[in-house]
PDB file of C-alpha atoms and ligand atoms in Angstrom:
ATOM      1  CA  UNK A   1      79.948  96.121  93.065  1.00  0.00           C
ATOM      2  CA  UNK A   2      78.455  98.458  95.713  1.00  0.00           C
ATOM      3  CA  UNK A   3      75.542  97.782  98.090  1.00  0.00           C
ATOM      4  CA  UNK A   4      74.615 100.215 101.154  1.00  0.00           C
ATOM      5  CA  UNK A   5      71.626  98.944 103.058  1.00  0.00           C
ATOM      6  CA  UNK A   6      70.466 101.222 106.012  1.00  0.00           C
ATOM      7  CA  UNK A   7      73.351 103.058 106.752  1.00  0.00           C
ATOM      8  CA  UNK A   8      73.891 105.820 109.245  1.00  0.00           C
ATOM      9  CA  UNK A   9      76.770 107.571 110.198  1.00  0.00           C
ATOM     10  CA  UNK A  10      78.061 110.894 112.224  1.00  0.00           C
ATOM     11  CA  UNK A  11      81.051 111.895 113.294  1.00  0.00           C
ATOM     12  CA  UNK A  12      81.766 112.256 116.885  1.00  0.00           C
ATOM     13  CA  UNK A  13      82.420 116.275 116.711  1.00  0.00           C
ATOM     14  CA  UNK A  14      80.170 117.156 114.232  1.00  0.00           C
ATOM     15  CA  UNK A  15      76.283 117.774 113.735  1.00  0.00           C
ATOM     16  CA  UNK A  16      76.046 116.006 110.051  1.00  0.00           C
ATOM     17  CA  UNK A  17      74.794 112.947 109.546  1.00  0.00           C
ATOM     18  CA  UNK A  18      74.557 110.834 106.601  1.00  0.00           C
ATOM     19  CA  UNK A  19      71.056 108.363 106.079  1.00  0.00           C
ATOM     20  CA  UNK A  20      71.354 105.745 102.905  1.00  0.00           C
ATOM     21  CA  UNK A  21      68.107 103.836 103.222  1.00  0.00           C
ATOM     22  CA  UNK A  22      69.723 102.021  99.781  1.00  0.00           C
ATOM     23  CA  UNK A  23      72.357 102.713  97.440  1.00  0.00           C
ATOM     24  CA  UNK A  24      73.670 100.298  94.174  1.00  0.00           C
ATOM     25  CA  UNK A  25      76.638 100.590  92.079  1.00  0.00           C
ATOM     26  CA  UNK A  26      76.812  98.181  89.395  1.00  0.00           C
ATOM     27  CA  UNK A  27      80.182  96.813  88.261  1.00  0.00           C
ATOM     28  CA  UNK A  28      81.961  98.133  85.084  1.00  0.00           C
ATOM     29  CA  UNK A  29      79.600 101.057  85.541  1.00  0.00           C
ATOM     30  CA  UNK A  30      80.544 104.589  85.725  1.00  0.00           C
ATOM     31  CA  UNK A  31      78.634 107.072  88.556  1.00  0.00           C
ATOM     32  CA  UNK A  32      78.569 110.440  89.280  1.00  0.00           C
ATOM     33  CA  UNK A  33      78.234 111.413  93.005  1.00  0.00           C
ATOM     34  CA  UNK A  34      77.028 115.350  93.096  1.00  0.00           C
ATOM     35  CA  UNK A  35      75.146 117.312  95.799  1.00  0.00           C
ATOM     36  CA  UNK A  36      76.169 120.588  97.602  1.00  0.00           C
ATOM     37  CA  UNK A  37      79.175 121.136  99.630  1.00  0.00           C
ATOM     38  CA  UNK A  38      79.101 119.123 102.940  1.00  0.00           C
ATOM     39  CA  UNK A  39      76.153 116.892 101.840  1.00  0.00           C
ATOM     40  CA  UNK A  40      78.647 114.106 102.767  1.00  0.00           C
ATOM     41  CA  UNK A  41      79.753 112.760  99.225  1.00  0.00           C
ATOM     42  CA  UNK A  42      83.293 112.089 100.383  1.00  0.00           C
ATOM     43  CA  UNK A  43      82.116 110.918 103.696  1.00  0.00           C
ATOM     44  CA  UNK A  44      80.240 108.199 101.209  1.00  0.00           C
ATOM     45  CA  UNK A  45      83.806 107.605  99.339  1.00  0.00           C
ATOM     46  CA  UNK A  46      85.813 106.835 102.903  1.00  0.00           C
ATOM     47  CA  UNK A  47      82.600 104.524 103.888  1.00  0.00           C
ATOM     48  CA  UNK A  48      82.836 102.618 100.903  1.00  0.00           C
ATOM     49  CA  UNK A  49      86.649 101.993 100.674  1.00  0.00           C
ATOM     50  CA  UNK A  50      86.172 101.258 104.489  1.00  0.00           C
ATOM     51  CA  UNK A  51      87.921 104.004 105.946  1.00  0.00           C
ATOM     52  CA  UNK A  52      85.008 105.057 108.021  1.00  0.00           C
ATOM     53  CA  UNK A  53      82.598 102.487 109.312  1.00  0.00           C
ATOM     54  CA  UNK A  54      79.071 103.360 109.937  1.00  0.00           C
ATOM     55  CA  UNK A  55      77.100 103.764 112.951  1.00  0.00           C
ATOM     56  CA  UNK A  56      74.542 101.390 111.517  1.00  0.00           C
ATOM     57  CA  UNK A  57      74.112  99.525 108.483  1.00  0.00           C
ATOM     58  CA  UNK A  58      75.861  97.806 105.950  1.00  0.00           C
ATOM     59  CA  UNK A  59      78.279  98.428 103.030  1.00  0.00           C
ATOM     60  CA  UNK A  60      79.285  95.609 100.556  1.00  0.00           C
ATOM     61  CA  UNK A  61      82.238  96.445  97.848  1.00  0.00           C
ATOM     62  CA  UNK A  62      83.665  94.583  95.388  1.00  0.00           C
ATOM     63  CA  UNK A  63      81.048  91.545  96.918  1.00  0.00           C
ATOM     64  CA  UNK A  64      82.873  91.921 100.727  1.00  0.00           C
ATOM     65  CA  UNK A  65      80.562  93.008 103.563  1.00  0.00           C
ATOM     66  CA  UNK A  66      83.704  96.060 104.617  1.00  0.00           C
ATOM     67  CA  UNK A  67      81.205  97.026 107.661  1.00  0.00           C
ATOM     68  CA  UNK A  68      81.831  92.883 108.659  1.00  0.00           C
ATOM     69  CA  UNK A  69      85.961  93.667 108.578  1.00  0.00           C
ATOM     70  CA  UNK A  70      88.309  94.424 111.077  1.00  0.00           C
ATOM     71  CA  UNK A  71      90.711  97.597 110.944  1.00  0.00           C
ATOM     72  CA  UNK A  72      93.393  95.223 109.654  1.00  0.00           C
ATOM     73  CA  UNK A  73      91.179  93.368 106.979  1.00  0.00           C
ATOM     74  CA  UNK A  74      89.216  96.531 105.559  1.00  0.00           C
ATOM     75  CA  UNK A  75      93.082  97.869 105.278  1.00  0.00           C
ATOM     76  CA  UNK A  76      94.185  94.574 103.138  1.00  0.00           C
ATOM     77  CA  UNK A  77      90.481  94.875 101.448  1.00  0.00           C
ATOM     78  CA  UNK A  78      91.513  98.430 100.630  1.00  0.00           C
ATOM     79  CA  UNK A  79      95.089  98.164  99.248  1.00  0.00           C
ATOM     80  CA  UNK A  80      94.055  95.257  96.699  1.00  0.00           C
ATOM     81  CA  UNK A  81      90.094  96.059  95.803  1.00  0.00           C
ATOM     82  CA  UNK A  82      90.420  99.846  95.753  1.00  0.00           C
ATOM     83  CA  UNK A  83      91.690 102.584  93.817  1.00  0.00           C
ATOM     84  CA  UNK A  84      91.647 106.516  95.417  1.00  0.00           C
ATOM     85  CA  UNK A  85      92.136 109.402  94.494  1.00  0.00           C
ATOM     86  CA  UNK A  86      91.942 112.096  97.327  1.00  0.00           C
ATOM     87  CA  UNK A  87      90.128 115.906  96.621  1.00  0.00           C
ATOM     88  CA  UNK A  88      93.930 117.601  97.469  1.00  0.00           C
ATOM     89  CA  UNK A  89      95.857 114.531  95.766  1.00  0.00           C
ATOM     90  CA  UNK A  90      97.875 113.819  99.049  1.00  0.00           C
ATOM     91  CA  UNK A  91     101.056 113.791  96.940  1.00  0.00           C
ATOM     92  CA  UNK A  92     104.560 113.488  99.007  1.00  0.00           C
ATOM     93  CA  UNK A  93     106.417 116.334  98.000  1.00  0.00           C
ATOM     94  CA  UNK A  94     110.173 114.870  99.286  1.00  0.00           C
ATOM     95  CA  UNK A  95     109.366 111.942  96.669  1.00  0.00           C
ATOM     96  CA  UNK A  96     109.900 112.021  93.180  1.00  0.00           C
ATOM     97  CA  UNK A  97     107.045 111.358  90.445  1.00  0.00           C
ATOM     98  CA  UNK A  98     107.838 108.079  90.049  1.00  0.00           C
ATOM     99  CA  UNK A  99     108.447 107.599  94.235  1.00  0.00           C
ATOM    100  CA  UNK A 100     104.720 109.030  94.194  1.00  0.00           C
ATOM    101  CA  UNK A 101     103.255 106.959  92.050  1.00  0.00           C
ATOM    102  CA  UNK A 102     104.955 103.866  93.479  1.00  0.00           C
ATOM    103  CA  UNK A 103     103.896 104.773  96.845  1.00  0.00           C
ATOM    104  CA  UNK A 104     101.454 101.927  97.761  1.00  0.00           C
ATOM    105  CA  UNK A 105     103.910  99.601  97.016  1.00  0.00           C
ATOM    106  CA  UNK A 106     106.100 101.330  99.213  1.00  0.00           C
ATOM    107  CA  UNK A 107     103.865 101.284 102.287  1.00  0.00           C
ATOM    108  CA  UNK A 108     102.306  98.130 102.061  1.00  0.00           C
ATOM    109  CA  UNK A 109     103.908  95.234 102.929  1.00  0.00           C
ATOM    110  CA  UNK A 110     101.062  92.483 100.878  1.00  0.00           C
ATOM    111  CA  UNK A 111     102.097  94.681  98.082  1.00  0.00           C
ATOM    112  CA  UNK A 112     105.500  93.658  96.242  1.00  0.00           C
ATOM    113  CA  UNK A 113     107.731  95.908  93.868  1.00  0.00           C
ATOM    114  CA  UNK A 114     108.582  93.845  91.288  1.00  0.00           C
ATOM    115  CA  UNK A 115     110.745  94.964  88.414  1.00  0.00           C
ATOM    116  CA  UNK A 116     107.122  94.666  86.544  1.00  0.00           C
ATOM    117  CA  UNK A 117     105.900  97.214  88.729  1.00  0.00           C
ATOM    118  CA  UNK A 118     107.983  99.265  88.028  1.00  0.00           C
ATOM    119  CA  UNK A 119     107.525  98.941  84.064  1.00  0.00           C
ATOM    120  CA  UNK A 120     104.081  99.264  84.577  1.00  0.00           C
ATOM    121  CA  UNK A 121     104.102 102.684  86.577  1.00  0.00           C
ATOM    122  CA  UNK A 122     105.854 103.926  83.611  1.00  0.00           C
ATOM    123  CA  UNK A 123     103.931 102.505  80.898  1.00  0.00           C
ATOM    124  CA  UNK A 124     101.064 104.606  82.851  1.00  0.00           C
ATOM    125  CA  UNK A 125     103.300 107.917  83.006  1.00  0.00           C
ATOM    126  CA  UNK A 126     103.592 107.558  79.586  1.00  0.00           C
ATOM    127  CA  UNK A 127     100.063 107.390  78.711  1.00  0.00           C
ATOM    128  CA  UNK A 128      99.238 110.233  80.689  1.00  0.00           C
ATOM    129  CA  UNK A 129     101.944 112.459  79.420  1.00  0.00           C
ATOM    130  CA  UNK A 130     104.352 112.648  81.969  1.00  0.00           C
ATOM    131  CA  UNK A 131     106.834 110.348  81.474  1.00  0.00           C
ATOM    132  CA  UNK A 132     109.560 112.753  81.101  1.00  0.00           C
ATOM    133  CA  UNK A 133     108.992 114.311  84.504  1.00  0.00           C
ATOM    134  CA  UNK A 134     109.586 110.522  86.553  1.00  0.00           C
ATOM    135  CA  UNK A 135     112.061 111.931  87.949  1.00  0.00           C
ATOM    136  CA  UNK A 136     110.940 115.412  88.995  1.00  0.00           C
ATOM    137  CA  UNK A 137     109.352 116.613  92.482  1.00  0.00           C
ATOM    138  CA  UNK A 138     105.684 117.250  92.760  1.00  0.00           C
ATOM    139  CA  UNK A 139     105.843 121.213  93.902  1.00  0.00           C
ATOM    140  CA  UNK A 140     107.324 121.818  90.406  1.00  0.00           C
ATOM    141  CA  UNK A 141     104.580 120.360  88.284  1.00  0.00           C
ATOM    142  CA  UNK A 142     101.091 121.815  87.421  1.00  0.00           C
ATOM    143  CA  UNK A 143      97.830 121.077  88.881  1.00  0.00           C
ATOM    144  CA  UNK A 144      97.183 118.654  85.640  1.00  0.00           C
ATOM    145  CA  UNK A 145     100.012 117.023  86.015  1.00  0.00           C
ATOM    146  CA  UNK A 146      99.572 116.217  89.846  1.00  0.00           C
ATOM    147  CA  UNK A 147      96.366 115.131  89.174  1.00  0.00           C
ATOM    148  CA  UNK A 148      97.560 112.399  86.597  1.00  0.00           C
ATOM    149  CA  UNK A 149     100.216 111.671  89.163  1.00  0.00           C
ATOM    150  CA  UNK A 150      97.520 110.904  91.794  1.00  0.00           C
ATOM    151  CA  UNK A 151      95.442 108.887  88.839  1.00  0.00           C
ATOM    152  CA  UNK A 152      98.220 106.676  87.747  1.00  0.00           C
ATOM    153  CA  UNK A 153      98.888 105.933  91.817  1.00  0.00           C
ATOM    154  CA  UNK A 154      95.542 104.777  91.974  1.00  0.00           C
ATOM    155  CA  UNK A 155      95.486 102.683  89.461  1.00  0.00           C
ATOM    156  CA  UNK A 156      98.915 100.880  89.698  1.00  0.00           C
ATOM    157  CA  UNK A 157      97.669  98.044  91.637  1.00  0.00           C
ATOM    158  CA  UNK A 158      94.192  97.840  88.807  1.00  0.00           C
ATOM    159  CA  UNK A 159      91.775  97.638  91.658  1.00  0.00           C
ATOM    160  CA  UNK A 160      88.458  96.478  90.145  1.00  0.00           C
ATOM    161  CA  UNK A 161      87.081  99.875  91.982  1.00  0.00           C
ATOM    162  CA  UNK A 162      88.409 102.972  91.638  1.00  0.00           C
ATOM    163  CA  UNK A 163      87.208 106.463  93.740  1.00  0.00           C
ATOM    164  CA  UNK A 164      87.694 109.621  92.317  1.00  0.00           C
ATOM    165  CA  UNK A 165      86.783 112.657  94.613  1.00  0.00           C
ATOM    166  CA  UNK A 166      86.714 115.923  92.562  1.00  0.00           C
ATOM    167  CA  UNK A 167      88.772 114.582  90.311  1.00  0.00           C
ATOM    168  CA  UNK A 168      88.553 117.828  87.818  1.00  0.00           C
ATOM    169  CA  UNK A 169      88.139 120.330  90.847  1.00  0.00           C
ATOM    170  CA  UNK A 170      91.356 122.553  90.670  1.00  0.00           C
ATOM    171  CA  UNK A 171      92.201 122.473  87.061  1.00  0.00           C
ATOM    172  CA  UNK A 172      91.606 124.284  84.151  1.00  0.00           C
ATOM    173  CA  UNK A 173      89.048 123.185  81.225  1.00  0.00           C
ATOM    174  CA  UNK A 174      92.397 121.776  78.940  1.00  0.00           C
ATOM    175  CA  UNK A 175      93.271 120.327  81.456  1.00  0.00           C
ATOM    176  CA  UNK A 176      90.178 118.695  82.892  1.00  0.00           C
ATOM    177  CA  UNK A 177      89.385 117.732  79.436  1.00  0.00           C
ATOM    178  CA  UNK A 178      92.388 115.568  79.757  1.00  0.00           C
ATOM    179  CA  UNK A 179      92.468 114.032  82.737  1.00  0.00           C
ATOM    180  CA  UNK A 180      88.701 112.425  81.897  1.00  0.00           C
ATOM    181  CA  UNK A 181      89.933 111.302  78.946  1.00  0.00           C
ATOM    182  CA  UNK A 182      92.608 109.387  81.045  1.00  0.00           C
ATOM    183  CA  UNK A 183      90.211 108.221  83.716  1.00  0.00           C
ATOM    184  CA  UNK A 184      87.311 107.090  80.784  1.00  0.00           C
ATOM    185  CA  UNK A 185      89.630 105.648  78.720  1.00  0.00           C
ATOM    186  CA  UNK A 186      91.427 103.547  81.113  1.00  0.00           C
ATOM    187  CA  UNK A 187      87.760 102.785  82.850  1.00  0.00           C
ATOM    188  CA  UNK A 188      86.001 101.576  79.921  1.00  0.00           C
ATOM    189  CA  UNK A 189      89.246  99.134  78.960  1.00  0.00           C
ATOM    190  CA  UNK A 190      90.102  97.822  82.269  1.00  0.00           C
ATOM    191  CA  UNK A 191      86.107  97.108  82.912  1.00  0.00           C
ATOM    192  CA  UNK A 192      86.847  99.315  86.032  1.00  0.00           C
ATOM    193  CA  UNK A 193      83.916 100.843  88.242  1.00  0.00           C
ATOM    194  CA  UNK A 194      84.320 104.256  88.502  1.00  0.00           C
ATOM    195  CA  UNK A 195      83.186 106.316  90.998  1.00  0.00           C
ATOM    196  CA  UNK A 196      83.795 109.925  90.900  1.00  0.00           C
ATOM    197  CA  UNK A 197      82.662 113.355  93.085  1.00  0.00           C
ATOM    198  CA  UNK A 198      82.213 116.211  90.766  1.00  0.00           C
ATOM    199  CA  UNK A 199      81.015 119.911  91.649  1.00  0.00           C
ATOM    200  CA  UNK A 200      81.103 120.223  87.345  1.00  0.00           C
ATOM    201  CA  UNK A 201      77.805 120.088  86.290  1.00  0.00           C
ATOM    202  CA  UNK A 202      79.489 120.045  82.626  1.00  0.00           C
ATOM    203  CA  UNK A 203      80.901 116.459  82.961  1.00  0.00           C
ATOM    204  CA  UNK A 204      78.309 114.571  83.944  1.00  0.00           C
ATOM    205  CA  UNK A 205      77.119 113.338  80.902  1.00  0.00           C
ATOM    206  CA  UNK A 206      80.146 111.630  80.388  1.00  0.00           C
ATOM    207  CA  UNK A 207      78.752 108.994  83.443  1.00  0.00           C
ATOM    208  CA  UNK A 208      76.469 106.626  83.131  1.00  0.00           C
ATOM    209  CA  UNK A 209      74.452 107.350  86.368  1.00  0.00           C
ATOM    210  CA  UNK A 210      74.317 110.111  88.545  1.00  0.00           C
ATOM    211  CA  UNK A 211      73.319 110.119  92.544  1.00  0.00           C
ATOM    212  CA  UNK A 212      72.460 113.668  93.527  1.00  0.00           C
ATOM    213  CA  UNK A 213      73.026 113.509  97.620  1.00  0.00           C
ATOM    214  CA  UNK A 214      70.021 116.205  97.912  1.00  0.00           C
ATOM    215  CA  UNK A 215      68.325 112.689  97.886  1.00  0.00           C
ATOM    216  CA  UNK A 216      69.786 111.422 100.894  1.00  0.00           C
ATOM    217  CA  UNK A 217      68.407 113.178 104.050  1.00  0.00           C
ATOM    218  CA  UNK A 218      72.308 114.411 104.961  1.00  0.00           C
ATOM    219  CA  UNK A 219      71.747 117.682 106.459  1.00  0.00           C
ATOM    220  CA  UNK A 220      74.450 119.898 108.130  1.00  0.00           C
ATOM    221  CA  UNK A 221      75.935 123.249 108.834  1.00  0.00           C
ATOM    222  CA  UNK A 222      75.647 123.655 105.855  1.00  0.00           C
ATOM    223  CA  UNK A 223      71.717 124.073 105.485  1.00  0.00           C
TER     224      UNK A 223
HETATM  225  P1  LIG B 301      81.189 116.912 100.793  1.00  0.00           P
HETATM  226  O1  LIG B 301      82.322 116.064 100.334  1.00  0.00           O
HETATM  227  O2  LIG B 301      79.879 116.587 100.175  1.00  0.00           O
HETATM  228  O3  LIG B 301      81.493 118.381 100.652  1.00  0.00           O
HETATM  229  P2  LIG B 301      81.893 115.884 103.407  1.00  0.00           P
HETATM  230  O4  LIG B 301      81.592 114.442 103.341  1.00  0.00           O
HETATM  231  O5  LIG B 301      83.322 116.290 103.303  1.00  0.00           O
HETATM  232  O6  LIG B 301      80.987 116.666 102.360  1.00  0.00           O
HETATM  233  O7  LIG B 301      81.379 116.472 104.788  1.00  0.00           O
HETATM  234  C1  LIG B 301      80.058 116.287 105.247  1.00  0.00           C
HETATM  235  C2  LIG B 301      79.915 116.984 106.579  1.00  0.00           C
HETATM  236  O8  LIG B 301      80.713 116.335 107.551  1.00  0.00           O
HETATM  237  C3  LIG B 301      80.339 118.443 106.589  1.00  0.00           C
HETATM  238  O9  LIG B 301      79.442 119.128 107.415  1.00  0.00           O
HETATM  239  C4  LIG B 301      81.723 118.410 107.180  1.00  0.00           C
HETATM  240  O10 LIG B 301      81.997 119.593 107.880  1.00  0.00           O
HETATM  241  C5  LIG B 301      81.614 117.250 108.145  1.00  0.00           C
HETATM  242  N1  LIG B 301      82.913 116.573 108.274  1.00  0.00           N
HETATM  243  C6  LIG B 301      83.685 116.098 107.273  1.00  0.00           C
HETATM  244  N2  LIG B 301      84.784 115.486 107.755  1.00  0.00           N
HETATM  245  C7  LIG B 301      84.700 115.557 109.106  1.00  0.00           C
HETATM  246  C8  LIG B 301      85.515 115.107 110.178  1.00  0.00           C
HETATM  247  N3  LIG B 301      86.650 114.441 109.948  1.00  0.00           N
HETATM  248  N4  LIG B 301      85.109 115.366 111.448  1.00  0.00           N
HETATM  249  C9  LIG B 301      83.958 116.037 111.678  1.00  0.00           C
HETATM  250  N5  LIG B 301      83.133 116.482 110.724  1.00  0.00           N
HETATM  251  C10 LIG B 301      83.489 116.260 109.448  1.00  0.00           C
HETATM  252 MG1  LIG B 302      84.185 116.557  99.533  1.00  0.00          MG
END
């Protein structure tokens, strides 16, 4: 599902730099990324969805080389093959609930809004517990529920990969408790690969595998 062979990669302004001599996620598999702030875990998430390319090195996801794509193509790649969830949720707050969860269908033009769509983003709302609040704004909902906003946006499209970064970080233990349940429930039906940063030592034995980036000779300000 994942392969990273070799890779290197820095960013122009900054001192870090991120070394992956090899790195394997299997499919249908659920992994843990952890390591200490600025060890570069979502530096890792934006090379794997191909938002970042590397300075060396290859990344395969979903069985496409993403370091082999174009801008264009590792966008296309992206919209269809992967699922994200950002660390601040990157919700619009002019849009309603339902606008936000509908959003990559919305900004994508290989993506169509079928009336189907539509029934699907609220069969997901409903699941997660916030189907009465479709029609709310963002701003006026709690951290929980902005998080399961940002979850069932993610997986509207059921990418076969889906990247989670700090997916329990701002909210309280109810509420974390929750949202996991979401994210493992739908992971283990769907036969999604799941991907997650976590700072919460207390989760992780709810994944399957666990990279600790104190493996990886990332070194930065930090240290
Ligand atoms: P983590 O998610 O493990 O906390 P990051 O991947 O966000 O770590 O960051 C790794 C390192 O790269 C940090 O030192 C951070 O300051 C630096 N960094 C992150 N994003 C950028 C960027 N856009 N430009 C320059 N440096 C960055
Ligand atoms: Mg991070």
């Amino acid at each position: 599902m994942i392969g990273i062979r070799d890779l290197e990669f820095a960013y122009t302004d900054s001192d870090f730099r991120l070394r992956i001599a090899e790195l394997s996620v299997a499919p249908a598999t659920t992994t843990a990324f952890i390591g200490p702030s600025g060890s570069g875990k979502t530096t890792l998430l934006n090379l794997i969805a191909g938002i970042l390319l590397p300075d060396s090195g290859t990344v395969e996801t979903n069985g496409t080389v993403v370091t082999d794509l174009s801008e264009r193509q590792r966008r296309a790649f992206r919209v269809k093959g992967v699922g994200l969830v950002f660390q601040e949720f990157e919700l619009l707050e002019y849009l309603t609930v339902l606008d936000n969860i509908l959003l990559p269908y919305r900004i994508n033009s290989a993506l169509r809004l079928e009336p189907a769509v539509r029934d699907r983003a609220a069969a997901l709302a409903e699941r997660v517990g916030i189907a009465d609040k479709l029609n709310r704004l963002p701003r006026r909902l709690s951290q929980g529920e902005r998080q399961r906003i940002a979850v069932c946006r993610a997986v509207l499209t059921d990418p076969p990969l889906l990247l989670t970064d700090e997916p329990t970080g701002n909210l309280d233990p109810v509420n974390r408790e929750k949202v996991l349940d979401i994210l493992f429930d739908y992971v283990h039906e769907s036969g999604t690969t799941l991907v997650s940063v976590t700072h919460d030592h207390e989760i992780l034995e709810r994944f399957a595998e666990v990279v600790d980036f104190r493996s990886f000779h990332a070194f930065g300000p930090s240290e």
